[in-house]
Short mmCIF file of N, CA and C in Angstrom, two decimals:
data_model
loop_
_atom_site.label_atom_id
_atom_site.label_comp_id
_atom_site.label_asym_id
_atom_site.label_seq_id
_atom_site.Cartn_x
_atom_site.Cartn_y
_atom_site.Cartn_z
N UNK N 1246 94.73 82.77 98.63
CA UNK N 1246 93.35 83.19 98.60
C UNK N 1246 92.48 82.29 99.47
N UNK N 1247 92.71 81.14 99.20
CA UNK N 1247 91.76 80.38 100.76
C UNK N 1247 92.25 80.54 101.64
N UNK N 1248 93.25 80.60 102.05
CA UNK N 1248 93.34 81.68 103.66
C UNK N 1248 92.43 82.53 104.06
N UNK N 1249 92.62 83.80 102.89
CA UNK N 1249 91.85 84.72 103.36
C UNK N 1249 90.18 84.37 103.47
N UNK N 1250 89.65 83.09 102.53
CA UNK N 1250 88.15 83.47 102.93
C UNK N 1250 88.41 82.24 103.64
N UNK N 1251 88.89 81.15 104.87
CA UNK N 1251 89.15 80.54 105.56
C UNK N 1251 88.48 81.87 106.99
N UNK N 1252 89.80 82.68 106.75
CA UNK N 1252 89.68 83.23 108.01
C UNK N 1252 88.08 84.40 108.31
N UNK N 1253 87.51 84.89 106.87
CA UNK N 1253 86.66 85.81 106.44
C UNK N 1253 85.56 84.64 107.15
N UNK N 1254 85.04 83.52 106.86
CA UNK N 1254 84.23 82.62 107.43
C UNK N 1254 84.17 82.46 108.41
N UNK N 1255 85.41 82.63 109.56
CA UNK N 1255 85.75 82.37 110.48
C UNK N 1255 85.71 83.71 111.67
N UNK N 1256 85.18 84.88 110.73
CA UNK N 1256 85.07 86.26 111.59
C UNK N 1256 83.70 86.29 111.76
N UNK N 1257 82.70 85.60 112.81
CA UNK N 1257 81.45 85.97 113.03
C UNK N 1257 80.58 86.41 111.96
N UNK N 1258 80.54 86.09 110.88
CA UNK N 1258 79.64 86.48 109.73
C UNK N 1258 79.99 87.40 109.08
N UNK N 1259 80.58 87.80 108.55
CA UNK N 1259 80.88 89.13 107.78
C UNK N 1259 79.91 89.78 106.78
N UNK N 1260 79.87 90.90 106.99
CA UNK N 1260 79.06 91.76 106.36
C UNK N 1260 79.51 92.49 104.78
N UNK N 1261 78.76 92.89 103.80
CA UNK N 1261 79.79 92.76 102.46
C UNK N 1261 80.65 94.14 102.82
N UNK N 1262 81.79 93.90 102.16
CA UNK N 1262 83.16 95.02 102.25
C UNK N 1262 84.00 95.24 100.92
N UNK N 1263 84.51 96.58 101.79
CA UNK N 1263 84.89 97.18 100.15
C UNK N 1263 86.74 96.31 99.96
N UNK N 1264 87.12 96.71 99.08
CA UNK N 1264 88.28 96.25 98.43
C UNK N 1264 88.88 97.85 98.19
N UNK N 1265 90.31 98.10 98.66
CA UNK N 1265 90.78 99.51 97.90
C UNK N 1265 92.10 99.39 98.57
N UNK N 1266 92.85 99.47 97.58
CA UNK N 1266 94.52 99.64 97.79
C UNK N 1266 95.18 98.45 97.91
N UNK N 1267 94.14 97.14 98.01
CA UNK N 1267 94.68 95.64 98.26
C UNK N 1267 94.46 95.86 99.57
N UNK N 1268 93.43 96.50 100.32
CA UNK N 1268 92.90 95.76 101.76
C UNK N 1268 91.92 95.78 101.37
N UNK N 1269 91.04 94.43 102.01
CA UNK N 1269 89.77 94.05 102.22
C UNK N 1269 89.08 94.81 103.73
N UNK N 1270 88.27 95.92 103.62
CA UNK N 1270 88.11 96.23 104.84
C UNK N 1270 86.20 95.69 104.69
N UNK N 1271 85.98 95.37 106.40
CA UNK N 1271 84.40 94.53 106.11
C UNK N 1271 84.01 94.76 107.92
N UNK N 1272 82.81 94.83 107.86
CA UNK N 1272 82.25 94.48 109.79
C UNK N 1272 81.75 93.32 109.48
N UNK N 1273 81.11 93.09 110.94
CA UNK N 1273 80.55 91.76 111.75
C UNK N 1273 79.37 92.32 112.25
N UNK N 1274 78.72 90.99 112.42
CA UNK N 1274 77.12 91.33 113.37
C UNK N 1274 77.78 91.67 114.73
N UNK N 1275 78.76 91.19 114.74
CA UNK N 1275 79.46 91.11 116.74
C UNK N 1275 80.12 93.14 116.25
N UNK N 1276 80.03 93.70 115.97
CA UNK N 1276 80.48 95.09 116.35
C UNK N 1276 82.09 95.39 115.65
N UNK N 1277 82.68 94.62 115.26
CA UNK N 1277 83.97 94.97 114.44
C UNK N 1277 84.41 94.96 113.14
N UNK N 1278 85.79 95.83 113.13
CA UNK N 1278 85.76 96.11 111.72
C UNK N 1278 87.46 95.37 111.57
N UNK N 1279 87.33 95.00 109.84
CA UNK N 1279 88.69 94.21 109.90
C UNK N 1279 89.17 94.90 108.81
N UNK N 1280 90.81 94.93 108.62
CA UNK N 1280 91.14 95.27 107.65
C UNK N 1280 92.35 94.07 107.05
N UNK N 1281 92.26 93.45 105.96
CA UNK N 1281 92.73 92.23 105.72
C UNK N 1281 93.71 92.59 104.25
N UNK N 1282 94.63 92.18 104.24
CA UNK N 1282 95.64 92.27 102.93
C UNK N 1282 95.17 90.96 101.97
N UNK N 1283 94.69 91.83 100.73
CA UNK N 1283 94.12 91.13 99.70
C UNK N 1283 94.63 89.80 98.98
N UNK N 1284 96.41 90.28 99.59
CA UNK N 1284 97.17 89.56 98.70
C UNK N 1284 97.51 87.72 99.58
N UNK N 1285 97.54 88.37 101.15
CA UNK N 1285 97.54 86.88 101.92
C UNK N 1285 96.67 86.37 103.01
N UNK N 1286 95.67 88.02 103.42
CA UNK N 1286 95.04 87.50 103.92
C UNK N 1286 94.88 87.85 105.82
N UNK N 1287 96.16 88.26 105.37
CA UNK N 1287 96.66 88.81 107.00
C UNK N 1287 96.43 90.01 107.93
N UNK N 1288 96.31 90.08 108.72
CA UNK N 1288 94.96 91.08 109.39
C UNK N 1288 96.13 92.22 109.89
N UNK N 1289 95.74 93.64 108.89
CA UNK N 1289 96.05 95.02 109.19
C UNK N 1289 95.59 95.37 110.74
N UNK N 1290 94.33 94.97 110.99
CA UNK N 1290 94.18 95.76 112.35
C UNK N 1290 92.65 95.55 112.53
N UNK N 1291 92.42 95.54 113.41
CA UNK N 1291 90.82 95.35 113.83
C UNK N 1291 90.41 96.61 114.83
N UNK N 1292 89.03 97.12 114.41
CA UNK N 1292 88.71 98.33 115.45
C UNK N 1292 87.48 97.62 115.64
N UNK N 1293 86.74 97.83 117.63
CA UNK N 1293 85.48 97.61 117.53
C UNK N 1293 84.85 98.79 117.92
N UNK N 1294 83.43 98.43 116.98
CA UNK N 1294 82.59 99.88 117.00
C UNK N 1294 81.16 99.60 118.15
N UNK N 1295 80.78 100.44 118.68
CA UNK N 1295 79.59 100.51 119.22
C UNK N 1295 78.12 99.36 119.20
N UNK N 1296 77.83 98.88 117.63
CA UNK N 1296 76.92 98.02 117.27
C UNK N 1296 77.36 96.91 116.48
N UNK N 1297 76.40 96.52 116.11
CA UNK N 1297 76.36 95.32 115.31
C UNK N 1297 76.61 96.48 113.82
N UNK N 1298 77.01 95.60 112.80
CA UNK N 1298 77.44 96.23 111.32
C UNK N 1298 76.59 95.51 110.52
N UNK N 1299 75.62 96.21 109.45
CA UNK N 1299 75.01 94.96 108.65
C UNK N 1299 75.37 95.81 107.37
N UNK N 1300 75.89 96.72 107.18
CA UNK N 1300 76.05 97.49 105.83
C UNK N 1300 77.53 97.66 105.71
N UNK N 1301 77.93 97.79 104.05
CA UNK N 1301 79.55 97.68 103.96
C UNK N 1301 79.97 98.91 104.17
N UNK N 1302 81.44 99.07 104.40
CA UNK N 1302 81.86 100.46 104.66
C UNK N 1302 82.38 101.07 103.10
N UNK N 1303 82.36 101.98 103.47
CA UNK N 1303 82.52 103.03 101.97
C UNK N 1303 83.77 103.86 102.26
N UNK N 1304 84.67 103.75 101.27
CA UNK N 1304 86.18 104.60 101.34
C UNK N 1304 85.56 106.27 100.62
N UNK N 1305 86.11 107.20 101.32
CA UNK N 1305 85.94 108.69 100.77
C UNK N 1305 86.43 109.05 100.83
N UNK N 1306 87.41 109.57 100.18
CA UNK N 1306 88.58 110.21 100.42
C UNK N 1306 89.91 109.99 101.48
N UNK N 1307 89.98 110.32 102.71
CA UNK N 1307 91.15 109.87 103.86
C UNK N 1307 89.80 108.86 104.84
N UNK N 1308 88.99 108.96 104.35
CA UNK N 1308 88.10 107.86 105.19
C UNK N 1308 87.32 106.68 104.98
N UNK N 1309 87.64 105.82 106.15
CA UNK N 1309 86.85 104.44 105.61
C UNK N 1309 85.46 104.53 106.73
N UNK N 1310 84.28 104.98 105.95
CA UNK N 1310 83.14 105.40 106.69
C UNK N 1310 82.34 104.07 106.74
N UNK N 1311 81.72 103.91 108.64
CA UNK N 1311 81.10 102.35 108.14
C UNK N 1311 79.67 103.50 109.82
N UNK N 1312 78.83 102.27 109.03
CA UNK N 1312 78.12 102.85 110.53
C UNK N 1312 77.31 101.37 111.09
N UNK N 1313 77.49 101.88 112.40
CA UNK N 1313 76.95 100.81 113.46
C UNK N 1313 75.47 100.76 113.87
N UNK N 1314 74.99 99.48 113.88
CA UNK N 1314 73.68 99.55 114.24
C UNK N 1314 73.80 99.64 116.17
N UNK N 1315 72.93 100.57 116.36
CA UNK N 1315 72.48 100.85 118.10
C UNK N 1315 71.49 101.72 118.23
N UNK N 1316 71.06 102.12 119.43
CA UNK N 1316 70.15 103.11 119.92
C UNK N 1316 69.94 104.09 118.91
N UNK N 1317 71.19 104.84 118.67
CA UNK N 1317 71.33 105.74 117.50
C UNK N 1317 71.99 105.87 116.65
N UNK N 1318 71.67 106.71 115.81
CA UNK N 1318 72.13 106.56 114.43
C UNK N 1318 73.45 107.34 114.18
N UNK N 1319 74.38 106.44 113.57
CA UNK N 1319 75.89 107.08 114.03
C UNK N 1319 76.51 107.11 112.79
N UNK N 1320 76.91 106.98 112.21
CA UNK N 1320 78.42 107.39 111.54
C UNK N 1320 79.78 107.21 111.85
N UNK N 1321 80.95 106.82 111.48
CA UNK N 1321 82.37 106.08 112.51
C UNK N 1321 83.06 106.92 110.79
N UNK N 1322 83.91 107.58 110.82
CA UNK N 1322 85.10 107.68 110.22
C UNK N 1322 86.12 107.16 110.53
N UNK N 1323 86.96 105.94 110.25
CA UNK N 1323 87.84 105.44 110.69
C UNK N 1323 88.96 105.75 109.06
N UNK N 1324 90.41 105.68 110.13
CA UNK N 1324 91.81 106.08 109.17
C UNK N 1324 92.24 104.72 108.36
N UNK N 1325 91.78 104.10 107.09
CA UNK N 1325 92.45 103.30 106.37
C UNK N 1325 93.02 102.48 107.11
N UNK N 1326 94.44 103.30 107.53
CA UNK N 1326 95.45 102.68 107.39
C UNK N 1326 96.00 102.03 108.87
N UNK N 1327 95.16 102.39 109.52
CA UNK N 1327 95.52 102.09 111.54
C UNK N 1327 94.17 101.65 111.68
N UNK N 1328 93.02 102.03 111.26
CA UNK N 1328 91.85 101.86 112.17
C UNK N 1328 91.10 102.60 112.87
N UNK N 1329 92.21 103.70 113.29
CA UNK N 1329 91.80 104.60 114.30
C UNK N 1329 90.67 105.90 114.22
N UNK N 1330 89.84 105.60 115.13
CA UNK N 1330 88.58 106.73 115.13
C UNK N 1330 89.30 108.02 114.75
N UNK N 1331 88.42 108.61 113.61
CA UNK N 1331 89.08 110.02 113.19
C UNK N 1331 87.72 110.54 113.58
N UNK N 1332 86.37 110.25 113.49
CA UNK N 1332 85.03 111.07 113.86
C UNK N 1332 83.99 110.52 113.51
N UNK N 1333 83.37 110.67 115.03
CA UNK N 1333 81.40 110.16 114.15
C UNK N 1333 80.90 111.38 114.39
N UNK N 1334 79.51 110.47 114.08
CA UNK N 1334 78.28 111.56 114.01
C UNK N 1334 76.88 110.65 114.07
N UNK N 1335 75.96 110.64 115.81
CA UNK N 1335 76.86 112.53 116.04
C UNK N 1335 77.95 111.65 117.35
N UNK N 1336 78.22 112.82 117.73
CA UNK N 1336 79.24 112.20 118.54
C UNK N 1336 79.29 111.48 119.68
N UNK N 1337 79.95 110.21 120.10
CA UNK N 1337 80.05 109.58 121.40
C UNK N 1337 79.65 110.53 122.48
N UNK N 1338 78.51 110.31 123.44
CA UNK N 1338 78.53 110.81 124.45
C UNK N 1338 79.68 110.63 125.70
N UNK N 1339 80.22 111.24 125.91
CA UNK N 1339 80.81 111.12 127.16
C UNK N 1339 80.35 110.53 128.62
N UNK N 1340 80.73 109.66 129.53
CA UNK N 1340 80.16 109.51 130.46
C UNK N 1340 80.52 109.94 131.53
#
């Protein structure tokens, strides 16, 4: 357990995060999201999002919903278990 808040101190400030299934998933003011095993501490996977994060993410069903602070107002569905963008809102503009 001091590992894990060793390294939680050590991620640019962390923002509060949920707990579900024995991962700690949480953002940063710096734009990323972590997903950390409850039990040692050890990092599932990191996704970075668009903004800065000051609010915790919320599990719903197949989604771990967090949203980013920027220009606009977004929404990020990310997959538990990889990280991986499943859908915002509204959606990434294309460039």
């Amino acid at each position: 357990m001091k590992k894990l808040l060793l390294i939680i101190v050590l991620l640019h400030l962390p923002i509060n995060g949920v707990l579900a299934d024995d991962v700690l998933y949480f953002g940063t003011r710096k734009g990323y999201v972590y997903a950390l095993s409850a039990a040692d501490g050890i990092q599932k996977w990191q996704q970075t999002l668009s903004g800065a994060i000051y609010t915790a993410p919320v599990i719903s069903g197949d989604f771990l919903l967090i949203s980013p602070f920027g220009a606009k107002v977004q929404l990020v569905a990310l997959d538990p278990a990889s990280g991986a963008e499943r859908w915002s809102y509204p959606p990434q503009q294309e460039e």
